[in-house]
GROMACS .gro file of C-alpha atoms in nm:
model
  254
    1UNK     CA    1  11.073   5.415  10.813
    2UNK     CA    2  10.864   5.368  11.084
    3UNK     CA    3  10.739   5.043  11.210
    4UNK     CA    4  10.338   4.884  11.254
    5UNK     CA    5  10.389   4.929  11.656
    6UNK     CA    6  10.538   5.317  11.612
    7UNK     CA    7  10.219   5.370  11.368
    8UNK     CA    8   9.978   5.203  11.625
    9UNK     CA    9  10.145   5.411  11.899
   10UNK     CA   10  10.107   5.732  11.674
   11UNK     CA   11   9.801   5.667  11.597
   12UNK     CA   12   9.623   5.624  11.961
   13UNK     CA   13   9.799   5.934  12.042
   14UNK     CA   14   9.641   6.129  11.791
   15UNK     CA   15   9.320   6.002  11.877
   16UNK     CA   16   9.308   6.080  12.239
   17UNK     CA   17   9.450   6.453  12.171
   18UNK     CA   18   9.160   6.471  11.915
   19UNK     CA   19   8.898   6.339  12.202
   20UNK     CA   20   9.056   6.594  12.448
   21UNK     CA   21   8.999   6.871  12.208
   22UNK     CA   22   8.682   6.816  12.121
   23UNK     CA   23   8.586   6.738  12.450
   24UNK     CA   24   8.680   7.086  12.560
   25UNK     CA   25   8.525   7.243  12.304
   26UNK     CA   26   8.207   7.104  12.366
   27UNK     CA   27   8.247   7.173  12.764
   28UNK     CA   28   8.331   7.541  12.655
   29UNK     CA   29   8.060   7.583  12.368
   30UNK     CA   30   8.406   7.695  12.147
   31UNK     CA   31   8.536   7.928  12.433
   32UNK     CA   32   8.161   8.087  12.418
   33UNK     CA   33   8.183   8.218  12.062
   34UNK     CA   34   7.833   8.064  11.964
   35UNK     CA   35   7.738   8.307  12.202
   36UNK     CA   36   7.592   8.643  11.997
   37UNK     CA   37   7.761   8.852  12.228
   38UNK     CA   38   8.018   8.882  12.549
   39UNK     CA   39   7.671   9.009  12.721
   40UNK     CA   40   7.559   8.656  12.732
   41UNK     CA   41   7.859   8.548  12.943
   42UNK     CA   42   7.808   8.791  13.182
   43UNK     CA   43   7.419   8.891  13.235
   44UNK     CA   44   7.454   9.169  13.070
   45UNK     CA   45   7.162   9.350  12.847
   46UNK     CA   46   7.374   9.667  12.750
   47UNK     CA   47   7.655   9.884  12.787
   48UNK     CA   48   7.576  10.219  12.855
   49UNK     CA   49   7.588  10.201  13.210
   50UNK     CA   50   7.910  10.018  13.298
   51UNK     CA   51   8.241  10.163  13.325
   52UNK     CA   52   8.420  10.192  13.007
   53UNK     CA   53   8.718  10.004  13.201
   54UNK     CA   54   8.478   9.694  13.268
   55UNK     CA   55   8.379   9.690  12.874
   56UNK     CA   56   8.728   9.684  12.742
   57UNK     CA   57   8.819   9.390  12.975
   58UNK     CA   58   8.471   9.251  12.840
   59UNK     CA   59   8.619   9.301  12.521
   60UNK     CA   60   8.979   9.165  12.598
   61UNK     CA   61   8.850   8.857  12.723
   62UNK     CA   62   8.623   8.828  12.368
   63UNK     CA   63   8.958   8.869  12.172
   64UNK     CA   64   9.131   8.605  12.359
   65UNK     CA   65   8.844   8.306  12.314
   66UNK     CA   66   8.830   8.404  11.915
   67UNK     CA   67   9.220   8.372  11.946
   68UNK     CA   68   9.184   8.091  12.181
   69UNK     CA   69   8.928   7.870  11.959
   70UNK     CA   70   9.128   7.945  11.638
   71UNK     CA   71   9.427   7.806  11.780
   72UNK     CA   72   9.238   7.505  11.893
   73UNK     CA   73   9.061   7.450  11.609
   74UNK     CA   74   9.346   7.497  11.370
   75UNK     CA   75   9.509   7.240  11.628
   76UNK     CA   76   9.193   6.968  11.576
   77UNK     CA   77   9.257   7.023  11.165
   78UNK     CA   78   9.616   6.892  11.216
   79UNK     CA   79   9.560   6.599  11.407
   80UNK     CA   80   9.299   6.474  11.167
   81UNK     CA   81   9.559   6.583  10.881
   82UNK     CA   82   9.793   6.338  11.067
   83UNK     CA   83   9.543   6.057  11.105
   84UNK     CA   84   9.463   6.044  10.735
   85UNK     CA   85   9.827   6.042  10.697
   86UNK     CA   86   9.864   5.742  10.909
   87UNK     CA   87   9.597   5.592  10.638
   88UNK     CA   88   9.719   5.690  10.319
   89UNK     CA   89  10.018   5.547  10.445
   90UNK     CA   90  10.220   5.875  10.395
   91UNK     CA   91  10.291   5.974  10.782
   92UNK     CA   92  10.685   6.013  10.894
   93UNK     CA   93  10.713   6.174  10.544
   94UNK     CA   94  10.806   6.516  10.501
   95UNK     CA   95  10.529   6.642  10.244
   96UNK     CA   96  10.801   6.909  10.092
   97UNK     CA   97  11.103   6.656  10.021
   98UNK     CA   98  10.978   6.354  10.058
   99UNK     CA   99  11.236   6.226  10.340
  100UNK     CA  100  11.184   6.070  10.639
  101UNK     CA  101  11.097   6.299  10.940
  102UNK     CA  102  11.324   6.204  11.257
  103UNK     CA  103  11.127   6.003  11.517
  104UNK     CA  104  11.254   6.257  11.773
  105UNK     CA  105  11.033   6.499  11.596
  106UNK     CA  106  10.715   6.310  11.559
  107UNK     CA  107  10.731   6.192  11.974
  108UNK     CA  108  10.769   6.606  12.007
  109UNK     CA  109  10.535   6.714  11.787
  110UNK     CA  110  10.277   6.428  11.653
  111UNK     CA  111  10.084   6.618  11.426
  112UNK     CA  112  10.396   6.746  11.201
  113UNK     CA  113  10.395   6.688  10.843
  114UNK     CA  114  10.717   6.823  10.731
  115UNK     CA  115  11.042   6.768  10.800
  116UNK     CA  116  11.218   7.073  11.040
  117UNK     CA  117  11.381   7.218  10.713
  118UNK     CA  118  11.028   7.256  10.508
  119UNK     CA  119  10.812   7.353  10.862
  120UNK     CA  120  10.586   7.605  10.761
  121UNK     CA  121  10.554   7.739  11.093
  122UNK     CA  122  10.960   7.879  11.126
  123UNK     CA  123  10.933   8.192  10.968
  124UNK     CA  124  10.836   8.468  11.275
  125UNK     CA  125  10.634   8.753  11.147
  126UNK     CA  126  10.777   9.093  11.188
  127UNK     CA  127  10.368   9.267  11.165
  128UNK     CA  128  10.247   9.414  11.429
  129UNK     CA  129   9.865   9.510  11.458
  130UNK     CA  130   9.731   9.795  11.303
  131UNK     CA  131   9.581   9.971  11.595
  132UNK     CA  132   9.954  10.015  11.745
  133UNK     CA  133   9.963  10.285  11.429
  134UNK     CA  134   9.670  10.491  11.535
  135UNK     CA  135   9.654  10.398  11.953
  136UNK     CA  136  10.055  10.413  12.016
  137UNK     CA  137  10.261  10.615  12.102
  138UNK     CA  138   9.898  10.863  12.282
  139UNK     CA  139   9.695  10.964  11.942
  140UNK     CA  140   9.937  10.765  11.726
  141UNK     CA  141  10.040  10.936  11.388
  142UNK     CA  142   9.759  11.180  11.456
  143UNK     CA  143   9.945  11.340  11.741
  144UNK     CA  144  10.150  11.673  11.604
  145UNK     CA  145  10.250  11.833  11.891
  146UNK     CA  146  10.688  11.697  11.854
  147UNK     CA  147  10.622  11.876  11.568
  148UNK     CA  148  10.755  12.231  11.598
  149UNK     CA  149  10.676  12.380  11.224
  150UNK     CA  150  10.278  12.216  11.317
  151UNK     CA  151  10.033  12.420  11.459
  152UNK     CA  152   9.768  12.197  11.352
  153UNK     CA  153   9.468  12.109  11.532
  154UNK     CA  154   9.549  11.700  11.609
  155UNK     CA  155   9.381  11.392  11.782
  156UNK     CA  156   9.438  11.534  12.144
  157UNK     CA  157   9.296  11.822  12.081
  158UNK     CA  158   9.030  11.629  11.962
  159UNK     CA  159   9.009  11.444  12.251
  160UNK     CA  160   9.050  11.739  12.491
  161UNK     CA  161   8.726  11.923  12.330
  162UNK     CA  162   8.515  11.613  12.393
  163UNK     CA  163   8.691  11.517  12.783
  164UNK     CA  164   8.586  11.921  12.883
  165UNK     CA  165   8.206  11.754  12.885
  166UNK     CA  166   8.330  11.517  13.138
  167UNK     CA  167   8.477  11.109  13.115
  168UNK     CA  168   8.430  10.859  13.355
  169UNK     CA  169   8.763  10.954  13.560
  170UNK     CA  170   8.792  11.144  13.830
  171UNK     CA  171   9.088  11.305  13.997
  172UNK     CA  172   9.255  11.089  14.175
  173UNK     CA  173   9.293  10.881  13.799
  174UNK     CA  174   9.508  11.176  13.674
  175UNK     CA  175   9.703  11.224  13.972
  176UNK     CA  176   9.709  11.572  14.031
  177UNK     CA  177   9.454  11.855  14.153
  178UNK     CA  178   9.205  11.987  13.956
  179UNK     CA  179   8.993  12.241  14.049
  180UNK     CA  180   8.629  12.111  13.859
  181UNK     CA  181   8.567  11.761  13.705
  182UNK     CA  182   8.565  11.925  13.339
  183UNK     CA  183   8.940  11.921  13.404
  184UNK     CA  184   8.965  11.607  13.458
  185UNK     CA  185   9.146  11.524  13.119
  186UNK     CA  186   9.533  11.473  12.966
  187UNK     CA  187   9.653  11.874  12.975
  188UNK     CA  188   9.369  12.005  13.068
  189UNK     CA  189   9.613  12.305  13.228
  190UNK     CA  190   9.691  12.384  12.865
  191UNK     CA  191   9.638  12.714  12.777
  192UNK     CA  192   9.366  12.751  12.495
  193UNK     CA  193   9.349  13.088  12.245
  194UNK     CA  194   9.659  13.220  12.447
  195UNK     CA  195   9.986  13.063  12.482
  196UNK     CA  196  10.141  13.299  12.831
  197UNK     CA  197   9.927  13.294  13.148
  198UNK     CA  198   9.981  13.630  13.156
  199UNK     CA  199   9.781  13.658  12.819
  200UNK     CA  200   9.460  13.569  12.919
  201UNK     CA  201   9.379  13.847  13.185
  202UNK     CA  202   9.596  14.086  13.063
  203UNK     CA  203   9.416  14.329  12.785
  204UNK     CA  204   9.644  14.557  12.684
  205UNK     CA  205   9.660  14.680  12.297
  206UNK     CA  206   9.886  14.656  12.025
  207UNK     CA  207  10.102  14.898  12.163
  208UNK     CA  208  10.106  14.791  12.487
  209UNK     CA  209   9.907  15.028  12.663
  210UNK     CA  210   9.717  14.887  12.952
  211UNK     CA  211   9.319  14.820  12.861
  212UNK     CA  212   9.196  14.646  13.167
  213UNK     CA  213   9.303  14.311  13.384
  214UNK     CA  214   9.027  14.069  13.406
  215UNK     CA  215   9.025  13.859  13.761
  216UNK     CA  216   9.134  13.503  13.650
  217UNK     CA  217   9.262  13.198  13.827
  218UNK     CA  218   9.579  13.272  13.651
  219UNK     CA  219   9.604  13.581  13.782
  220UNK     CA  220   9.543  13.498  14.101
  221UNK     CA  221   9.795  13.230  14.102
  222UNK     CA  222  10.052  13.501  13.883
  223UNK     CA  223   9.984  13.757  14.232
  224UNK     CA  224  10.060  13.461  14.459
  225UNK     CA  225  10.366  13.385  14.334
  226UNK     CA  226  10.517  13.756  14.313
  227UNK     CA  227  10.422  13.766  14.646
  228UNK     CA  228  10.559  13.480  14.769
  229UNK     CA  229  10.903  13.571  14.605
  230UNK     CA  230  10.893  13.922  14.699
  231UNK     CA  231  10.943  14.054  14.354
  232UNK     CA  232  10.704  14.233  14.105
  233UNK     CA  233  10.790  14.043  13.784
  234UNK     CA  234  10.745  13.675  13.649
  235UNK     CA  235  11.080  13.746  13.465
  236UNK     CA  236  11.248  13.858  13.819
  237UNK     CA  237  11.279  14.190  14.027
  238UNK     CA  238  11.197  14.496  13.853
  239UNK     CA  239  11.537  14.710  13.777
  240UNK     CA  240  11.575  15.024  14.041
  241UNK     CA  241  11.492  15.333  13.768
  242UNK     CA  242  11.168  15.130  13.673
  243UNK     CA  243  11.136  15.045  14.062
  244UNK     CA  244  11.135  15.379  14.196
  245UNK     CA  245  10.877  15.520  14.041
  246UNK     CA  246  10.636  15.241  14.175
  247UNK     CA  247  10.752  15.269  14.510
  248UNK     CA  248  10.734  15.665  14.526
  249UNK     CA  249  10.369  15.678  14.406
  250UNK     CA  250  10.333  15.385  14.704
  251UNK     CA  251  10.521  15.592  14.917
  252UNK     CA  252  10.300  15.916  14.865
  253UNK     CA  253   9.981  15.723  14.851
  254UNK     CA  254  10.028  15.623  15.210
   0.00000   0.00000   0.00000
């Protein structure tokens, strides 16, 4: 049971947490929520010409006063719950079981109601946000392409169709070279309406019989390599009775 001068004590420290509180909330007009919007923090009129990047911190620091005033505020509740406590004459008394809470407990934790056993606050929650579901891991469930028996057309590709108009990075953000800023995107090398290189500037029919070859970067970068490696194939050197033939006609051409 606690004594008059432990009450007193109690009490005056509860007080002057509740002063500091409310003092800062005041000083901090409630971490600037009574604000409309983050734009009235920062001078702002609109958002369509800053960099996405400087929005989402915009927003980040918006989520973290709404976090951060909730916390405080559901902080200010407690202490008066304690003071009215100390009135009613029911403070040091676990609200659950009715025993005495341990006067280690209250000098930790001033504001507690409840015994360690009865806390309310002990259980940790397993959720995690529902954005992780759609946001991680890239595209979230919406992402198909680990799936080998889906051919389906999935967030990224979403994505990719709307990046080919341009975003706000450029290419030293994706960390490789890029030929044009409308490549400037995740995959953007991926092949699209042909899955071989080779595909997309060579026609040939169903039977294989050569149509035309169209002049492609692909090409040009298929050519390169053969003749860097010396051979005539992607798949290697060409065997010698399908060699020949090339090199005679070369042969009697010069």
């Amino acid at each position: 049971m606690l004594t008059s001068e432990q009450l007193a004590a109690f009490r005056s420290t509860l007080l002057e947490m509740k002063r500091d509180i409310e003092d800062r909330l005041k000083q901090n007009d409630h971490f600037g929520i009574v604000r409309s919007h983050a734009h009235d923090a920062v001078g702002e009129l609109a958002s369509y010409d800053n960099h996405p990047a400087d929005e989402a911190t915009e927003l980040y620091e918006r989520e973290k006063d709404l976090a951060l005033d909730e916390h405080t505020e559901r902080e200010l509740r407690e202490i008066e719950q304690a003071l009215e406590a100390i009135d009613d004459g029911t403070y040091g008394t676990c609200r659950v079981c009715g025993q005495p809470i341990p006067y280690e407990r209250l000098e930790a934790l001033p504001t507690t109601l409840y015994c360690r056993q009865h806390s309310p606050d002990q259980t940790v929650s397993q959720k995690r946000p529902l954005e992780e579901g759609v946001l991680m891991p890239p595209f979230g469930k919406f992402d198909f392409d680990d799936r080998d028996e889906s051919v389906a057309y999935d967030a990224e590709d979403a994505w990719q169709e709307v990046a080919r108009y341009g975003t706000s990075d450029t290419p030293s953000d994706l960390g490789k070279n890029v030929d044009h800023y409308s490549e400037v995107y995740a995959e953007s090398e991926e092949n699209v309406g042909y899955i071989e290189d080779l595909e997309n500037f060579a026609a040939v029919d169903l039977y294989g019989r050569n149509v035309n070859v169209y002049p492609t970067r692909e090409h040009e970068r298929l050519e390169n390599v053969l003749d860097d490696e010396g051979i005539m194939s992607n798949i290697g050197d060409l065997p010698a009775y399908e060699k020949d033939p090339y090199t005679s006609k070369d042969t009697h051409r010069r």
